[in-house]
Amino acid sequence: MNDSNDDSQVLIVTSASPQSALFIEYVSEKTKCSVTGLEPGSPKVAQTLRDYSLALFDASSLDERDIGHVQQAVADGAKTVFAGFNIPNEDEALRLLDVLYLQGIFYKTDQLDLLCKGILCLLNGDFWMSRHLMTRLVRLYRQQRTNTYRPACGLTQRELEILAMLGSGETNMNIAKQLFISEHTVKSHLYNIFRKIEVKNRTQAINWAKDHLGAPPPQVMWRRRRAEARAV
């Protein structure tokens, strides 16, 4: 682990209060990192999110807009590491892991020293989760892999493919490029998908796919790997 973290930029997204100010100061002192605090839903979160080495979100005040910012940052290939703190229990941790790309999980009961140790671990490129939580994640993954990715609710194969790409974090532009279709056509497909599975937005569609469909078709994962290889 690095002895100096002076170049590491840490963002803590939490409600402003005297306690949170002391918390930010403590983390900065213990980790030797530059730490910035922003309120949930602040426009600055979206504007500066990619500038930080680590973004730490307070689960007790998590804003839906911030979830969207994280999902978009991941889709755009941001190098920022994401983590959540003040998480009440393991079930809530699993729920957050389902909608956010978190590498670190910190519970309400975690001591500050342990949290700072976890931050340094995350900045070093490792994950920070309990062994029991990791075990549950592995079991969920294996369960999903045993399912078949099957048509449902009258979705066409093309719609299933786009839905799978949506779940992989692809933007409309990336989906259009990989399928050699226009963005307008992608939007039309998404409109039909939302109508058929009775959801209102991308996040709900992704959650529906995770609940009702198994692993994505191989061609979807292949296209994603090919796109990532081109980006290197």
PDB file of C-alpha atoms in Angstrom:
ATOM      1  CA  MET A   1       0.000   0.000   0.000  1.00  0.00           C
ATOM      2  CA  ASN A   2       1.233   3.472  -0.852  1.00  0.00           C
ATOM      3  CA  ASP A   3       2.829   5.420   1.995  1.00  0.00           C
ATOM      4  CA  SER A   4       1.641   8.749   0.554  1.00  0.00           C
ATOM      5  CA  ASN A   5      -1.801   9.579  -0.773  1.00  0.00           C
ATOM      6  CA  ASP A   6      -1.290  13.298  -1.312  1.00  0.00           C
ATOM      7  CA  ASP A   7      -2.238  12.962  -4.997  1.00  0.00           C
ATOM      8  CA  SER A   8      -5.444  11.043  -4.284  1.00  0.00           C
ATOM      9  CA  GLN A   9      -8.653  13.034  -4.594  1.00  0.00           C
ATOM     10  CA  VAL A  10     -11.573  11.750  -2.495  1.00  0.00           C
ATOM     11  CA  LEU A  11     -15.144  12.971  -2.858  1.00  0.00           C
ATOM     12  CA  ILE A  12     -17.610  12.418  -0.005  1.00  0.00           C
ATOM     13  CA  VAL A  13     -21.255  12.974  -0.971  1.00  0.00           C
ATOM     14  CA  THR A  14     -23.234  13.556   2.210  1.00  0.00           C
ATOM     15  CA  SER A  15     -25.610  16.105   3.733  1.00  0.00           C
ATOM     16  CA  ALA A  16     -23.876  19.197   5.094  1.00  0.00           C
ATOM     17  CA  SER A  17     -23.697  19.335   8.906  1.00  0.00           C
ATOM     18  CA  PRO A  18     -21.134  19.975  11.640  1.00  0.00           C
ATOM     19  CA  GLN A  19     -20.772  16.197  12.013  1.00  0.00           C
ATOM     20  CA  SER A  20     -20.104  15.642   8.324  1.00  0.00           C
ATOM     21  CA  ALA A  21     -17.561  18.484   8.312  1.00  0.00           C
ATOM     22  CA  LEU A  22     -15.699  16.797  11.174  1.00  0.00           C
ATOM     23  CA  PHE A  23     -15.960  13.468   9.380  1.00  0.00           C
ATOM     24  CA  ILE A  24     -14.417  14.903   6.191  1.00  0.00           C
ATOM     25  CA  GLU A  25     -11.622  16.521   8.195  1.00  0.00           C
ATOM     26  CA  TYR A  26     -10.923  13.250  10.023  1.00  0.00           C
ATOM     27  CA  VAL A  27     -10.759  11.227   6.791  1.00  0.00           C
ATOM     28  CA  SER A  28      -8.415  13.761   5.228  1.00  0.00           C
ATOM     29  CA  GLU A  29      -6.107  13.701   8.237  1.00  0.00           C
ATOM     30  CA  LYS A  30      -6.022   9.910   8.605  1.00  0.00           C
ATOM     31  CA  THR A  31      -5.667   9.036   4.909  1.00  0.00           C
ATOM     32  CA  LYS A  32      -3.446  11.979   3.904  1.00  0.00           C
ATOM     33  CA  CYS A  33      -5.765  12.517   0.924  1.00  0.00           C
ATOM     34  CA  SER A  34      -7.360  15.653  -0.442  1.00  0.00           C
ATOM     35  CA  VAL A  35     -11.020  15.263   0.560  1.00  0.00           C
ATOM     36  CA  THR A  36     -13.953  17.279  -0.807  1.00  0.00           C
ATOM     37  CA  GLY A  37     -17.512  17.193   0.497  1.00  0.00           C
ATOM     38  CA  LEU A  38     -20.597  17.793  -1.666  1.00  0.00           C
ATOM     39  CA  GLU A  39     -24.290  17.583  -0.885  1.00  0.00           C
ATOM     40  CA  PRO A  40     -26.396  14.834  -2.527  1.00  0.00           C
ATOM     41  CA  GLY A  41     -27.965  15.998  -5.772  1.00  0.00           C
ATOM     42  CA  SER A  42     -25.535  18.896  -6.178  1.00  0.00           C
ATOM     43  CA  PRO A  43     -24.832  19.765  -9.849  1.00  0.00           C
ATOM     44  CA  LYS A  44     -21.144  19.695  -8.955  1.00  0.00           C
ATOM     45  CA  VAL A  45     -21.360  15.924  -8.405  1.00  0.00           C
ATOM     46  CA  ALA A  46     -22.063  15.350 -12.091  1.00  0.00           C
ATOM     47  CA  GLN A  47     -19.611  18.042 -13.193  1.00  0.00           C
ATOM     48  CA  THR A  48     -16.605  16.835 -11.202  1.00  0.00           C
ATOM     49  CA  LEU A  49     -17.277  13.145 -10.477  1.00  0.00           C
ATOM     50  CA  ARG A  50     -14.654  11.877 -12.923  1.00  0.00           C
ATOM     51  CA  ASP A  51     -11.968  14.102 -11.387  1.00  0.00           C
ATOM     52  CA  TYR A  52     -11.777  12.043  -8.185  1.00  0.00           C
ATOM     53  CA  SER A  53      -9.862   8.864  -7.397  1.00  0.00           C
ATOM     54  CA  LEU A  54     -12.647   7.732  -5.051  1.00  0.00           C
ATOM     55  CA  ALA A  55     -16.267   8.836  -4.616  1.00  0.00           C
ATOM     56  CA  LEU A  56     -17.892   7.861  -1.324  1.00  0.00           C
ATOM     57  CA  PHE A  57     -21.703   8.132  -1.151  1.00  0.00           C
ATOM     58  CA  ASP A  58     -23.714   8.390   2.063  1.00  0.00           C
ATOM     59  CA  ALA A  59     -26.434   5.726   1.754  1.00  0.00           C
ATOM     60  CA  SER A  60     -28.631   7.550   4.266  1.00  0.00           C
ATOM     61  CA  SER A  61     -28.990  10.532   1.930  1.00  0.00           C
ATOM     62  CA  LEU A  62     -28.387   8.995  -1.499  1.00  0.00           C
ATOM     63  CA  ASP A  63     -30.015  11.011  -4.277  1.00  0.00           C
ATOM     64  CA  GLU A  64     -31.489   9.283  -7.347  1.00  0.00           C
ATOM     65  CA  ARG A  65     -29.744  11.834  -9.553  1.00  0.00           C
ATOM     66  CA  ASP A  66     -26.400  10.765  -8.126  1.00  0.00           C
ATOM     67  CA  ILE A  67     -27.176   7.138  -8.984  1.00  0.00           C
ATOM     68  CA  GLY A  68     -27.703   8.244 -12.569  1.00  0.00           C
ATOM     69  CA  HIS A  69     -24.437  10.199 -12.533  1.00  0.00           C
ATOM     70  CA  VAL A  70     -22.527   7.122 -11.357  1.00  0.00           C
ATOM     71  CA  GLN A  71     -24.141   4.891 -13.979  1.00  0.00           C
ATOM     72  CA  GLN A  72     -23.277   7.399 -16.698  1.00  0.00           C
ATOM     73  CA  ALA A  73     -19.706   7.796 -15.451  1.00  0.00           C
ATOM     74  CA  VAL A  74     -19.212   4.022 -15.551  1.00  0.00           C
ATOM     75  CA  ALA A  75     -20.720   3.853 -19.042  1.00  0.00           C
ATOM     76  CA  ASP A  76     -18.265   6.564 -20.126  1.00  0.00           C
ATOM     77  CA  GLY A  77     -15.313   4.584 -18.773  1.00  0.00           C
ATOM     78  CA  ALA A  78     -14.503   6.748 -15.752  1.00  0.00           C
ATOM     79  CA  LYS A  79     -11.610   5.514 -13.600  1.00  0.00           C
ATOM     80  CA  THR A  80     -13.236   6.713 -10.383  1.00  0.00           C
ATOM     81  CA  VAL A  81     -13.729   4.084  -7.665  1.00  0.00           C
ATOM     82  CA  PHE A  82     -17.186   4.162  -6.058  1.00  0.00           C
ATOM     83  CA  ALA A  83     -18.110   3.168  -2.505  1.00  0.00           C
ATOM     84  CA  GLY A  84     -21.026   3.561  -0.121  1.00  0.00           C
ATOM     85  CA  PHE A  85     -21.050   4.243   3.624  1.00  0.00           C
ATOM     86  CA  ASN A  86     -23.674   4.485   6.376  1.00  0.00           C
ATOM     87  CA  ILE A  87     -25.285   1.347   4.949  1.00  0.00           C
ATOM     88  CA  PRO A  88     -27.650  -0.133   7.566  1.00  0.00           C
ATOM     89  CA  ASN A  89     -27.314  -3.841   6.736  1.00  0.00           C
ATOM     90  CA  GLU A  90     -26.192  -6.458   4.248  1.00  0.00           C
ATOM     91  CA  ASP A  91     -29.535  -6.641   2.422  1.00  0.00           C
ATOM     92  CA  GLU A  92     -29.376  -2.913   1.755  1.00  0.00           C
ATOM     93  CA  ALA A  93     -25.784  -3.364   0.593  1.00  0.00           C
ATOM     94  CA  LEU A  94     -26.943  -5.932  -1.970  1.00  0.00           C
ATOM     95  CA  ARG A  95     -29.651  -3.557  -3.161  1.00  0.00           C
ATOM     96  CA  LEU A  96     -27.123  -0.772  -3.642  1.00  0.00           C
ATOM     97  CA  LEU A  97     -24.720  -3.099  -5.425  1.00  0.00           C
ATOM     98  CA  ASP A  98     -27.564  -3.852  -7.829  1.00  0.00           C
ATOM     99  CA  VAL A  99     -27.899  -0.215  -8.938  1.00  0.00           C
ATOM    100  CA  LEU A 100     -24.426   1.197  -8.309  1.00  0.00           C
ATOM    101  CA  TYR A 101     -20.983   0.029  -9.334  1.00  0.00           C
ATOM    102  CA  LEU A 102     -19.603  -0.056  -5.809  1.00  0.00           C
ATOM    103  CA  GLN A 103     -16.216  -1.522  -4.942  1.00  0.00           C
ATOM    104  CA  GLY A 104     -16.483  -0.636  -1.284  1.00  0.00           C
ATOM    105  CA  ILE A 105     -19.203  -1.224   1.319  1.00  0.00           C
ATOM    106  CA  PHE A 106     -19.136   0.448   4.738  1.00  0.00           C
ATOM    107  CA  TYR A 107     -21.852  -0.106   7.347  1.00  0.00           C
ATOM    108  CA  LYS A 108     -23.265   2.286   9.925  1.00  0.00           C
ATOM    109  CA  THR A 109     -21.593   0.260  12.641  1.00  0.00           C
ATOM    110  CA  ASP A 110     -18.103   0.536  11.129  1.00  0.00           C
ATOM    111  CA  GLN A 111     -15.608   2.506  13.204  1.00  0.00           C
ATOM    112  CA  LEU A 112     -13.934   5.528  11.600  1.00  0.00           C
ATOM    113  CA  ASP A 113     -10.506   3.921  11.736  1.00  0.00           C
ATOM    114  CA  LEU A 114     -11.838   0.913   9.833  1.00  0.00           C
ATOM    115  CA  LEU A 115     -13.479   3.173   7.261  1.00  0.00           C
ATOM    116  CA  CYS A 116     -10.198   5.009   6.661  1.00  0.00           C
ATOM    117  CA  LYS A 117      -8.392   1.694   6.321  1.00  0.00           C
ATOM    118  CA  GLY A 118     -10.966   0.653   3.727  1.00  0.00           C
ATOM    119  CA  ILE A 119     -10.543   3.919   1.795  1.00  0.00           C
ATOM    120  CA  LEU A 120      -6.797   3.321   1.540  1.00  0.00           C
ATOM    121  CA  CYS A 121      -7.471  -0.230   0.395  1.00  0.00           C
ATOM    122  CA  LEU A 122      -9.839   1.021  -2.331  1.00  0.00           C
ATOM    123  CA  LEU A 123      -7.314   3.620  -3.487  1.00  0.00           C
ATOM    124  CA  ASN A 124      -4.817   0.790  -3.785  1.00  0.00           C
ATOM    125  CA  GLY A 125      -7.088  -0.930  -6.325  1.00  0.00           C
ATOM    126  CA  ASP A 126      -8.699  -3.530  -4.058  1.00  0.00           C
ATOM    127  CA  PHE A 127     -12.299  -4.200  -3.068  1.00  0.00           C
ATOM    128  CA  TRP A 128     -13.578  -3.560   0.459  1.00  0.00           C
ATOM    129  CA  MET A 129     -16.479  -5.811   1.453  1.00  0.00           C
ATOM    130  CA  SER A 130     -17.126  -8.363   4.158  1.00  0.00           C
ATOM    131  CA  ARG A 131     -16.382 -11.986   3.331  1.00  0.00           C
ATOM    132  CA  HIS A 132     -20.006 -12.910   3.958  1.00  0.00           C
ATOM    133  CA  LEU A 133     -21.241 -10.276   1.510  1.00  0.00           C
ATOM    134  CA  MET A 134     -18.769 -11.459  -1.125  1.00  0.00           C
ATOM    135  CA  THR A 135     -20.020 -15.012  -0.623  1.00  0.00           C
ATOM    136  CA  ARG A 136     -23.599 -13.903  -1.219  1.00  0.00           C
ATOM    137  CA  LEU A 137     -22.551 -12.045  -4.365  1.00  0.00           C
ATOM    138  CA  VAL A 138     -20.809 -15.135  -5.737  1.00  0.00           C
ATOM    139  CA  ARG A 139     -23.901 -17.251  -5.058  1.00  0.00           C
ATOM    140  CA  LEU A 140     -26.147 -14.713  -6.785  1.00  0.00           C
ATOM    141  CA  TYR A 141     -23.804 -14.624  -9.760  1.00  0.00           C
ATOM    142  CA  ARG A 142     -23.778 -18.407 -10.052  1.00  0.00           C
ATOM    143  CA  GLN A 143     -27.559 -18.498  -9.792  1.00  0.00           C
ATOM    144  CA  GLN A 144     -27.891 -15.990 -12.631  1.00  0.00           C
ATOM    145  CA  ARG A 145     -25.452 -17.965 -14.789  1.00  0.00           C
ATOM    146  CA  THR A 146     -27.552 -21.106 -14.440  1.00  0.00           C
ATOM    147  CA  ASN A 147     -30.614 -19.332 -15.822  1.00  0.00           C
ATOM    148  CA  THR A 148     -31.299 -19.088 -19.536  1.00  0.00           C
ATOM    149  CA  TYR A 149     -31.627 -15.744 -21.247  1.00  0.00           C
ATOM    150  CA  ARG A 150     -35.063 -16.338 -22.732  1.00  0.00           C
ATOM    151  CA  PRO A 151     -37.620 -14.200 -24.555  1.00  0.00           C
ATOM    152  CA  ALA A 152     -40.281 -12.733 -22.271  1.00  0.00           C
ATOM    153  CA  CYS A 153     -43.256 -10.392 -22.499  1.00  0.00           C
ATOM    154  CA  GLY A 154     -43.225 -10.553 -26.298  1.00  0.00           C
ATOM    155  CA  LEU A 155     -39.763  -8.995 -26.615  1.00  0.00           C
ATOM    156  CA  THR A 156     -38.044  -9.581 -29.943  1.00  0.00           C
ATOM    157  CA  GLN A 157     -34.469 -10.859 -30.154  1.00  0.00           C
ATOM    158  CA  ARG A 158     -33.299  -7.368 -31.102  1.00  0.00           C
ATOM    159  CA  GLU A 159     -35.132  -5.879 -28.116  1.00  0.00           C
ATOM    160  CA  LEU A 160     -33.607  -8.498 -25.822  1.00  0.00           C
ATOM    161  CA  GLU A 161     -30.168  -7.662 -27.176  1.00  0.00           C
ATOM    162  CA  ILE A 162     -30.651  -3.925 -26.595  1.00  0.00           C
ATOM    163  CA  LEU A 163     -32.020  -4.594 -23.111  1.00  0.00           C
ATOM    164  CA  ALA A 164     -28.933  -6.658 -22.301  1.00  0.00           C
ATOM    165  CA  MET A 165     -26.632  -3.918 -23.599  1.00  0.00           C
ATOM    166  CA  LEU A 166     -28.561  -1.412 -21.501  1.00  0.00           C
ATOM    167  CA  GLY A 167     -27.871  -3.569 -18.453  1.00  0.00           C
ATOM    168  CA  SER A 168     -24.157  -3.567 -19.326  1.00  0.00           C
ATOM    169  CA  GLY A 169     -24.113   0.214 -18.966  1.00  0.00           C
ATOM    170  CA  GLU A 170     -24.114   1.129 -22.661  1.00  0.00           C
ATOM    171  CA  THR A 171     -25.393   4.525 -23.801  1.00  0.00           C
ATOM    172  CA  ASN A 172     -27.810   4.930 -26.706  1.00  0.00           C
ATOM    173  CA  MET A 173     -24.908   6.133 -28.860  1.00  0.00           C
ATOM    174  CA  ASN A 174     -22.772   3.087 -28.043  1.00  0.00           C
ATOM    175  CA  ILE A 175     -25.679   0.716 -28.684  1.00  0.00           C
ATOM    176  CA  ALA A 176     -26.312   2.365 -32.045  1.00  0.00           C
ATOM    177  CA  LYS A 177     -22.643   2.110 -33.055  1.00  0.00           C
ATOM    178  CA  GLN A 178     -22.309  -1.538 -32.053  1.00  0.00           C
ATOM    179  CA  LEU A 179     -25.545  -2.589 -33.782  1.00  0.00           C
ATOM    180  CA  PHE A 180     -24.993  -0.332 -36.819  1.00  0.00           C
ATOM    181  CA  ILE A 181     -28.317   1.421 -36.387  1.00  0.00           C
ATOM    182  CA  SER A 182     -29.295   5.023 -35.696  1.00  0.00           C
ATOM    183  CA  GLU A 183     -29.835   6.473 -32.231  1.00  0.00           C
ATOM    184  CA  HIS A 184     -33.421   7.190 -33.287  1.00  0.00           C
ATOM    185  CA  THR A 185     -33.925   3.471 -33.924  1.00  0.00           C
ATOM    186  CA  VAL A 186     -32.428   2.655 -30.517  1.00  0.00           C
ATOM    187  CA  LYS A 187     -34.872   5.077 -28.879  1.00  0.00           C
ATOM    188  CA  SER A 188     -37.776   3.456 -30.736  1.00  0.00           C
ATOM    189  CA  HIS A 189     -36.694   0.028 -29.523  1.00  0.00           C
ATOM    190  CA  LEU A 190     -36.378   1.324 -25.950  1.00  0.00           C
ATOM    191  CA  TYR A 191     -39.864   2.820 -26.151  1.00  0.00           C
ATOM    192  CA  ASN A 192     -41.264  -0.561 -27.215  1.00  0.00           C
ATOM    193  CA  ILE A 193     -39.269  -2.377 -24.510  1.00  0.00           C
ATOM    194  CA  PHE A 194     -40.492  -0.048 -21.758  1.00  0.00           C
ATOM    195  CA  ARG A 195     -44.076  -0.462 -22.963  1.00  0.00           C
ATOM    196  CA  LYS A 196     -43.916  -4.264 -23.134  1.00  0.00           C
ATOM    197  CA  ILE A 197     -42.346  -4.788 -19.707  1.00  0.00           C
ATOM    198  CA  GLU A 198     -44.316  -1.901 -18.166  1.00  0.00           C
ATOM    199  CA  VAL A 199     -41.464   0.234 -16.838  1.00  0.00           C
ATOM    200  CA  LYS A 200     -40.865   3.980 -17.053  1.00  0.00           C
ATOM    201  CA  ASN A 201     -37.104   4.431 -17.313  1.00  0.00           C
ATOM    202  CA  ARG A 202     -33.721   2.805 -17.958  1.00  0.00           C
ATOM    203  CA  THR A 203     -33.030   1.961 -14.319  1.00  0.00           C
ATOM    204  CA  GLN A 204     -36.363   0.154 -13.952  1.00  0.00           C
ATOM    205  CA  ALA A 205     -35.713  -1.712 -17.226  1.00  0.00           C
ATOM    206  CA  ILE A 206     -32.274  -2.838 -16.016  1.00  0.00           C
ATOM    207  CA  ASN A 207     -33.732  -4.040 -12.711  1.00  0.00           C
ATOM    208  CA  TRP A 208     -36.532  -5.860 -14.568  1.00  0.00           C
ATOM    209  CA  ALA A 209     -33.977  -7.651 -16.754  1.00  0.00           C
ATOM    210  CA  LYS A 210     -31.978  -8.756 -13.719  1.00  0.00           C
ATOM    211  CA  ASP A 211     -35.123 -10.145 -12.079  1.00  0.00           C
ATOM    212  CA  HIS A 212     -36.658 -11.838 -15.123  1.00  0.00           C
ATOM    213  CA  LEU A 213     -33.789 -12.775 -17.431  1.00  0.00           C
ATOM    214  CA  GLY A 214     -30.647 -14.745 -16.910  1.00  0.00           C
ATOM    215  CA  ALA A 215     -27.150 -14.063 -18.238  1.00  0.00           C
ATOM    216  CA  PRO A 216     -26.959 -11.858 -21.366  1.00  0.00           C
ATOM    217  CA  PRO A 217     -26.627 -13.574 -24.743  1.00  0.00           C
ATOM    218  CA  PRO A 218     -23.004 -14.362 -25.658  1.00  0.00           C
ATOM    219  CA  GLN A 219     -23.047 -11.940 -28.620  1.00  0.00           C
ATOM    220  CA  VAL A 220     -23.851  -9.050 -26.271  1.00  0.00           C
ATOM    221  CA  MET A 221     -20.857  -9.769 -24.051  1.00  0.00           C
ATOM    222  CA  TRP A 222     -18.686 -10.287 -27.130  1.00  0.00           C
ATOM    223  CA  ARG A 223     -19.672  -6.909 -28.559  1.00  0.00           C
ATOM    224  CA  ARG A 224     -18.907  -5.253 -25.227  1.00  0.00           C
ATOM    225  CA  ARG A 225     -15.466  -6.873 -25.006  1.00  0.00           C
ATOM    226  CA  ARG A 226     -14.749  -5.861 -28.601  1.00  0.00           C
ATOM    227  CA  ALA A 227     -15.728  -2.260 -27.899  1.00  0.00           C
ATOM    228  CA  GLU A 228     -13.541  -2.215 -24.770  1.00  0.00           C
ATOM    229  CA  ALA A 229     -10.622  -3.628 -26.765  1.00  0.00           C
ATOM    230  CA  ARG A 230     -10.974  -0.880 -29.372  1.00  0.00           C
ATOM    231  CA  ALA A 231     -10.938   1.739 -26.632  1.00  0.00           C
ATOM    232  CA  VAL A 232      -7.604   0.551 -25.214  1.00  0.00           C
TER     233      VAL A 232
END
